[in-house]
Amino acid sequence: MSEKKPNILIIITDQQNSRMMSCTGNANVNTPALDRLAKNGVRFDQALCTNPVCVPARFSLFTGLRPSEIKLRCNEDARVISKVSDAILANGMGHLLQKAEYKTFYGGKEHFPTFKAKDIGFTYFTRDERDQLARESAEFLKKEHDQPFLLVISFINPHDVCYMTINDYRENKEKQRTGKFKKLLTKLGLDRKRVELRNVLSLLEETENGKSPAVLPDLPKNHEPQTDEPEGVRSLFKRKFRGYARESWNELKWRQHRYIYAKLTEKVDEKIGQVLDALQTGPNSENTVVIFTSDHGDHDASHKLEHKTAQYVEAVEVPFLIKWNHVLPKGRVVKNPISVGLDLLPTVCEIADIKVAANNRFTGRSILPLIKADIEDTERWIPIECEVGRGIWGQDWAYVLYDEGTHREQLYNLKEDPGQTKNYKELNPDILEECREKFAKLYAEKPSIS
């Protein structure tokens, strides 16, 4: 390793769940760029977000704090939060790295609560979230830099899959009101901004008008709603387009949604490939640590859900890859659970040789010792918050307590039933009690189950 501190490249996608990489064995998607990164680095098999929606998850990624620290449970909460404190902003990722003599750059999607990337110590190099972001990132990496840099590249996709449901709901509701069919792609800006989604929809139309199942993924094994589904999950249907998908979509529509999700993931993988190619052929290749992750996942037709938010593995588990030449092993898969939102910033600090003060508010930890020592940390439980409940996730079990409604308390056996098709609460009373105790410790309050 050279005397110069390593550069750090962080690539983030939006709404990509952990299985949306072909290196995980998913035959429905082809991601050569991410597969190459995994082959030359380390892949975490159980990387969990702090909250499966954009604003809370992204707050954690760049502050190392739980979203509940600022009373943030959903995107809409950001509208009522007056201001994130100066103390939190001063200890944001960019500011901490600047103190260690890094130059810090940010491009792409932000979606933070009440603040911008510049408020946590970053300089923008582009605001684009798509093709231009990839091009300008590649140009940056082709150049030599006189100081170590932290470069964050934040792509919008595969998030555009959200607009399939919204568009379908609005089109059909408009037909019901007016008796006319009216394309809403222009209204939603799909023809102008969301060009990847427009292109994928065109592919679907060209395949026998979207009616040929030959190119479409099968439904997931856990497509049907969970037995004893929490009422808290169904409460998400207050956003009417979400309830519309479950009530109105047939098998073909769900499979088309999965196809679009996979193709949007492949499109962003192409952009990531441009960035990684520029890094590999440029002057920064040997001394740049590469980290890839996503803010949260997508339900991807599991439990007859799309979008995100509920505490199912498809929404809360995200990819996490890290490559550090000559320091970390190649091709290793780590099974231990980690919290991407809580662990990313401590990990970045260790890479940059930043000694975090003993009185810091981080509750996460660097994941580097886990890799270097090749140890198992099977006892760790990860807190995950969401709009309608809170949970703790371990390697084999997940315990989720929804805020209200029937079937509030859920115990999932992730080893025997990874699709979370039923509640194991009555079958495993000892595990249930252990989880209640761990929940009380992680949230500093006993779970109210009355």
XYZ file of C-alpha atoms in Angstrom:
450
model
C 0.000 0.000 0.000
C 1.368 3.438 -0.943
C 2.053 6.199 1.580
C -0.676 8.328 0.073
C -4.021 7.730 1.697
C -6.311 5.650 -0.498
C -8.929 7.331 -2.605
C -12.497 6.227 -1.847
C -15.123 5.702 -4.536
C -18.681 5.072 -3.320
C -21.279 4.068 -5.915
C -24.918 4.064 -4.844
C -28.001 2.936 -6.720
C -31.606 3.530 -5.704
C -34.014 0.724 -4.823
C -31.800 -2.228 -5.777
C -32.333 -5.223 -3.549
C -29.521 -7.582 -2.663
C -30.479 -10.313 -5.135
C -30.498 -8.004 -8.161
C -26.990 -9.020 -9.211
C -26.247 -12.041 -11.355
C -23.342 -12.971 -9.083
C -25.932 -13.972 -6.461
C -27.321 -16.623 -8.802
C -30.254 -14.564 -10.068
C -30.856 -15.718 -13.658
C -33.346 -12.905 -14.322
C -30.720 -10.172 -14.386
C -27.281 -9.750 -15.949
C -24.906 -7.379 -14.141
C -21.367 -7.921 -15.486
C -19.951 -4.747 -13.922
C -21.113 -5.599 -10.414
C -20.151 -9.250 -10.905
C -16.618 -8.123 -11.777
C -16.488 -5.965 -8.660
C -17.664 -8.877 -6.513
C -15.126 -11.213 -8.114
C -12.270 -8.827 -7.310
C -13.536 -7.836 -3.887
C -15.809 -8.867 -1.037
C -19.582 -9.309 -1.160
C -21.749 -9.141 1.955
C -24.666 -11.537 1.747
C -26.809 -9.937 4.465
C -26.351 -6.170 4.237
C -29.341 -4.351 5.713
C -30.565 -0.780 5.414
C -31.700 1.227 8.433
C -35.088 1.998 6.906
C -36.429 0.754 3.550
C -37.270 4.130 2.003
C -35.038 6.785 0.453
C -34.773 9.743 2.837
C -34.261 7.854 6.123
C -31.870 5.363 4.525
C -29.772 8.082 2.895
C -29.665 10.106 6.098
C -28.040 7.103 7.787
C -25.565 6.407 4.985
C -23.967 9.830 5.312
C -24.312 10.475 9.064
C -23.966 6.991 10.562
C -27.081 7.592 12.676
C -30.451 5.920 12.923
C -33.219 7.900 11.223
C -35.176 7.972 14.495
C -32.439 10.205 15.926
C -34.229 13.030 14.112
C -37.724 11.477 14.324
C -37.562 10.333 10.700
C -39.650 7.274 9.845
C -40.708 7.969 6.248
C -39.964 10.348 3.371
C -42.866 12.601 4.301
C -41.431 13.213 7.784
C -38.698 15.301 6.156
C -41.324 17.961 5.436
C -42.054 18.533 9.115
C -38.511 18.319 10.480
C -37.449 21.907 11.075
C -33.697 21.415 10.578
C -31.083 18.756 11.085
C -28.741 19.972 13.812
C -25.424 21.629 13.022
C -23.667 18.977 15.120
C -24.972 16.190 12.895
C -24.095 18.072 9.715
C -20.597 18.878 10.992
C -19.976 15.161 11.455
C -21.355 14.204 8.063
C -19.211 12.087 5.793
C -17.815 14.908 3.672
C -16.758 17.089 6.607
C -15.034 14.210 8.398
C -13.026 13.331 5.298
C -12.140 16.972 4.638
C -10.562 17.141 8.099
C -8.353 14.248 7.003
C -7.211 16.277 3.956
C -9.473 14.560 1.448
C -11.159 16.390 -1.371
C -14.800 15.392 -1.326
C -17.091 15.272 -4.357
C -20.723 14.307 -4.857
C -22.746 13.656 -7.996
C -26.285 12.427 -8.571
C -29.319 11.864 -6.398
C -29.379 13.369 -2.903
C -32.827 13.133 -1.232
C -31.660 14.047 2.262
C -33.910 15.446 5.015
C -33.710 19.303 5.017
C -30.081 19.402 3.871
C -27.982 18.988 0.748
C -24.729 17.197 0.049
C -22.871 20.515 0.311
C -24.107 20.873 3.904
C -22.272 17.690 4.918
C -19.014 18.676 3.257
C -19.265 17.809 -0.429
C -18.587 19.738 -3.621
C -20.894 18.905 -6.520
C -19.350 17.773 -9.779
C -22.736 17.145 -11.438
C -26.398 17.117 -10.451
C -27.332 14.630 -13.165
C -28.499 11.197 -11.971
C -28.152 9.215 -15.200
C -25.948 9.162 -18.342
C -24.144 12.433 -17.686
C -23.331 11.303 -14.154
C -21.604 8.222 -15.559
C -19.698 10.252 -18.163
C -18.487 12.936 -15.764
C -17.541 10.345 -13.143
C -15.476 8.502 -15.741
C -13.737 11.714 -16.761
C -12.928 12.459 -13.123
C -11.369 9.028 -12.633
C -9.231 9.324 -15.756
C -7.365 12.277 -14.244
C -4.589 12.385 -11.668
C -5.387 14.163 -8.400
C -2.894 15.807 -6.078
C -4.878 14.930 -2.922
C -6.747 11.805 -1.906
C -10.398 12.051 -2.876
C -13.769 10.771 -1.763
C -16.041 10.497 -4.792
C -19.724 9.649 -4.303
C -21.677 8.634 -7.412
C -25.406 8.308 -6.742
C -27.496 6.854 -9.593
C -31.300 7.135 -9.642
C -32.063 3.701 -11.057
C -33.550 1.108 -10.813
C -35.920 3.404 -8.872
C -37.872 4.274 -12.041
C -39.688 0.949 -11.675
C -41.934 2.819 -9.228
C -43.552 4.682 -12.079
C -44.934 1.549 -13.704
C -47.427 1.215 -10.867
C -48.142 4.914 -10.560
C -48.628 5.290 -14.295
C -50.854 2.211 -14.533
C -52.991 3.370 -11.613
C -53.436 6.884 -13.000
C -54.199 5.692 -16.518
C -56.885 3.299 -15.351
C -58.437 5.739 -12.909
C -58.525 8.372 -15.648
C -60.250 5.921 -17.988
C -62.857 5.289 -15.316
C -63.494 9.018 -14.872
C -63.548 10.154 -18.503
C -64.042 7.037 -20.589
C -60.879 7.957 -22.475
C -57.448 6.356 -22.517
C -54.771 8.983 -22.113
C -51.049 8.347 -22.005
C -49.505 9.887 -18.920
C -45.856 9.338 -19.747
C -45.435 13.007 -20.668
C -47.210 14.167 -17.514
C -44.856 12.071 -15.411
C -41.831 13.315 -17.316
C -40.978 9.806 -18.480
C -40.222 10.928 -22.029
C -37.882 13.656 -20.861
C -36.075 12.469 -17.723
C -36.764 8.784 -17.238
C -35.397 7.695 -20.583
C -34.302 4.281 -19.293
C -37.850 3.430 -18.227
C -39.225 4.630 -21.549
C -36.773 2.387 -23.399
C -37.610 -0.627 -21.247
C -41.340 -0.067 -21.761
C -40.671 0.053 -25.495
C -38.902 -3.309 -25.299
C -41.905 -4.741 -23.533
C -44.288 -3.412 -26.178
C -42.148 -4.865 -28.958
C -42.354 -8.345 -27.428
C -45.758 -9.210 -28.836
C -47.206 -6.125 -27.193
C -46.003 -7.360 -23.841
C -48.145 -10.479 -23.931
C -45.438 -13.076 -24.454
C -44.336 -14.549 -21.116
C -41.198 -16.013 -22.708
C -38.992 -13.058 -21.753
C -40.614 -12.421 -18.380
C -39.341 -13.670 -15.015
C -41.511 -16.146 -13.145
C -43.374 -15.010 -10.076
C -41.332 -15.399 -6.879
C -42.134 -18.372 -4.645
C -43.399 -15.965 -1.976
C -45.665 -14.015 -4.325
C -48.787 -14.524 -2.235
C -49.331 -12.363 0.877
C -47.944 -13.747 4.105
C -50.134 -15.956 6.282
C -51.450 -13.736 9.104
C -50.221 -10.667 7.257
C -49.700 -7.727 9.615
C -52.347 -5.060 9.286
C -49.464 -2.612 9.334
C -48.399 -3.879 5.902
C -51.871 -3.340 4.481
C -51.897 0.163 5.956
C -49.362 1.063 3.259
C -52.228 0.899 0.776
C -53.298 4.353 1.892
C -51.140 5.256 -1.096
C -53.831 4.041 -3.414
C -51.621 2.954 -6.285
C -50.055 0.347 -3.987
C -53.377 -1.210 -3.096
C -54.350 -1.008 -6.759
C -51.409 -3.208 -7.779
C -52.358 -5.971 -5.347
C -56.047 -5.833 -6.163
C -55.909 -5.361 -9.930
C -52.726 -6.804 -11.367
C -52.805 -10.286 -12.850
C -49.854 -12.655 -13.186
C -48.745 -11.101 -16.470
C -48.652 -7.600 -14.975
C -46.578 -8.716 -11.990
C -44.144 -10.522 -14.276
C -43.854 -7.443 -16.475
C -43.023 -5.424 -13.364
C -40.249 -7.883 -12.498
C -38.941 -7.654 -16.071
C -38.825 -3.857 -15.935
C -37.065 -3.955 -12.564
C -34.420 -6.325 -13.938
C -33.872 -4.294 -17.111
C -33.533 -1.007 -15.220
C -30.970 -2.718 -13.003
C -29.068 -3.841 -16.084
C -29.179 -0.308 -17.481
C -27.587 1.154 -14.353
C -25.043 -1.682 -14.311
C -23.925 -0.464 -17.749
C -23.335 2.997 -16.266
C -21.418 1.489 -13.361
C -19.346 -0.423 -15.900
C -18.360 2.863 -17.581
C -17.172 4.185 -14.231
C -15.240 1.043 -13.279
C -13.607 0.850 -16.732
C -12.391 4.432 -16.387
C -11.004 3.666 -12.950
C -9.248 0.507 -14.127
C -7.533 2.161 -17.087
C -6.738 5.437 -15.349
C -4.044 6.561 -12.898
C -6.143 5.938 -9.762
C -6.739 2.209 -10.113
C -4.253 0.822 -7.600
C -4.956 3.263 -4.804
C -8.755 3.543 -4.845
C -11.109 1.634 -2.564
C -14.405 0.919 -4.303
C -17.642 0.497 -2.359
C -20.992 -0.290 -3.948
C -24.384 -0.351 -2.246
C -27.984 0.825 -2.535
C -30.228 2.812 -0.212
C -32.929 0.109 0.065
C -34.520 -2.648 -1.992
C -37.822 -3.298 -3.755
C -40.456 -5.919 -2.911
C -40.234 -7.178 -6.510
C -43.652 -8.944 -6.497
C -43.026 -10.761 -3.209
C -46.120 -10.777 -0.971
C -47.985 -9.133 -3.882
C -46.095 -5.915 -3.159
C -44.021 -3.506 -5.216
C -42.181 -0.347 -4.113
C -40.646 -0.761 -0.615
C -41.325 0.140 3.084
C -42.477 -3.145 4.689
C -39.963 -5.212 6.654
C -39.522 -8.012 4.163
C -36.085 -9.104 3.036
C -36.591 -7.894 -0.532
C -36.984 -4.310 0.747
C -34.498 -4.218 3.630
C -31.565 -6.188 2.208
C -29.249 -4.372 -0.215
C -26.049 -5.166 -2.119
C -22.759 -4.323 -0.438
C -19.479 -4.835 -2.291
C -16.044 -3.542 -1.344
C -12.740 -3.830 -3.225
C -9.394 -2.706 -1.857
C -6.416 -3.902 -3.864
C -3.660 -5.666 -1.892
C -5.566 -5.215 1.384
C -8.825 -7.177 1.154
C -9.293 -10.659 -0.323
C -10.848 -11.329 -3.707
C -14.061 -13.224 -4.245
C -15.035 -13.664 -0.608
C -18.680 -13.755 0.453
C -19.368 -12.692 4.044
C -22.509 -14.131 5.620
C -22.570 -11.971 8.741
C -25.309 -9.321 8.962
C -24.198 -5.704 8.733
C -26.045 -2.397 8.825
C -25.057 -0.451 5.728
C -26.513 2.803 7.074
C -24.753 2.510 10.436
C -21.529 0.806 9.302
C -20.622 2.666 6.105
C -19.323 5.850 7.724
C -17.205 4.098 10.399
C -15.774 1.930 7.601
C -14.921 4.972 5.482
C -13.274 6.577 8.512
C -11.071 3.529 9.057
C -10.073 3.466 5.387
C -9.102 7.139 5.639
C -7.247 6.521 8.931
C -9.566 8.848 10.826
C -9.600 8.281 14.564
C -13.211 8.763 15.567
C -13.569 10.466 18.932
C -14.657 8.277 21.833
C -17.725 10.435 22.383
C -19.022 10.043 18.818
C -22.648 9.111 18.304
C -22.025 6.262 15.874
C -23.742 3.026 16.831
C -22.329 1.132 13.863
C -18.843 -0.261 13.338
C -16.267 -0.640 10.606
C -16.733 -3.850 8.648
C -13.017 -4.121 7.817
C -12.041 -6.221 10.875
C -14.808 -8.660 9.964
C -13.195 -9.182 6.561
C -9.541 -9.135 7.554
C -9.936 -11.567 10.433
C -12.394 -13.729 8.464
C -14.488 -14.099 11.594
C -18.163 -14.774 12.111
C -20.238 -12.322 14.095
C -23.403 -14.385 14.334
C -24.596 -12.685 17.513
C -25.131 -9.260 16.003
C -28.669 -7.919 15.619
C -29.402 -5.029 13.277
C -32.101 -2.440 14.080
C -34.378 -1.603 11.161
C -37.033 1.096 11.368
C -39.842 1.788 8.945
C -42.917 3.951 8.574
C -45.219 1.420 10.229
C -42.990 -0.470 12.664
C -39.560 -1.397 13.960
C -37.556 -4.586 13.921
C -34.308 -6.343 14.726
C -32.642 -8.630 12.226
C -30.100 -11.347 12.974
C -28.435 -13.935 10.809
C -31.187 -16.539 11.170
C -34.135 -14.676 12.695
C -35.961 -11.384 12.301
C -38.333 -9.882 14.842
C -40.667 -7.111 13.677
C -43.123 -5.163 15.792
C -45.603 -3.112 13.792
C -47.003 -0.016 15.448
C -50.660 -0.980 15.384
C -53.276 -3.310 13.953
C -53.680 -7.077 14.002
C -50.721 -9.487 13.895
C -48.402 -6.727 15.077
C -45.696 -9.018 16.427
C -43.870 -11.093 13.827
C -41.072 -13.624 14.195
C -39.475 -14.809 10.968
C -37.225 -17.840 10.555
C -34.891 -16.564 7.837
C -33.040 -19.864 7.583
C -36.006 -22.204 7.111
C -38.396 -19.692 5.549
C -36.320 -16.993 3.787
C -39.412 -15.788 1.929
C -41.076 -14.801 5.226
C -44.297 -16.628 4.384
C -45.483 -17.132 7.952
C -45.094 -16.047 11.554
C -43.043 -18.365 13.794
C -44.103 -16.625 16.998
C -46.135 -19.528 18.380
C -43.700 -22.194 17.175
C -40.581 -20.769 18.840
C -41.471 -19.170 22.200
C -37.866 -19.248 23.453
C -36.563 -17.419 20.388
C -39.476 -14.988 20.667
C -38.587 -14.092 24.242
C -34.919 -13.685 23.338
C -35.889 -11.353 20.505
C -38.110 -9.289 22.788
C -35.148 -8.820 25.117
C -32.831 -7.821 22.278
C -35.457 -5.428 20.936
C -35.706 -3.809 24.374
C -31.930 -3.388 24.473
C -31.564 -1.962 20.949
C -34.503 0.428 21.251
C -34.127 1.174 24.978
C -37.733 0.183 25.583
C -39.657 -3.027 26.017
C -41.846 -4.015 23.078
C -45.477 -3.157 23.784
C -47.414 -6.171 22.525
C -50.829 -5.562 24.075
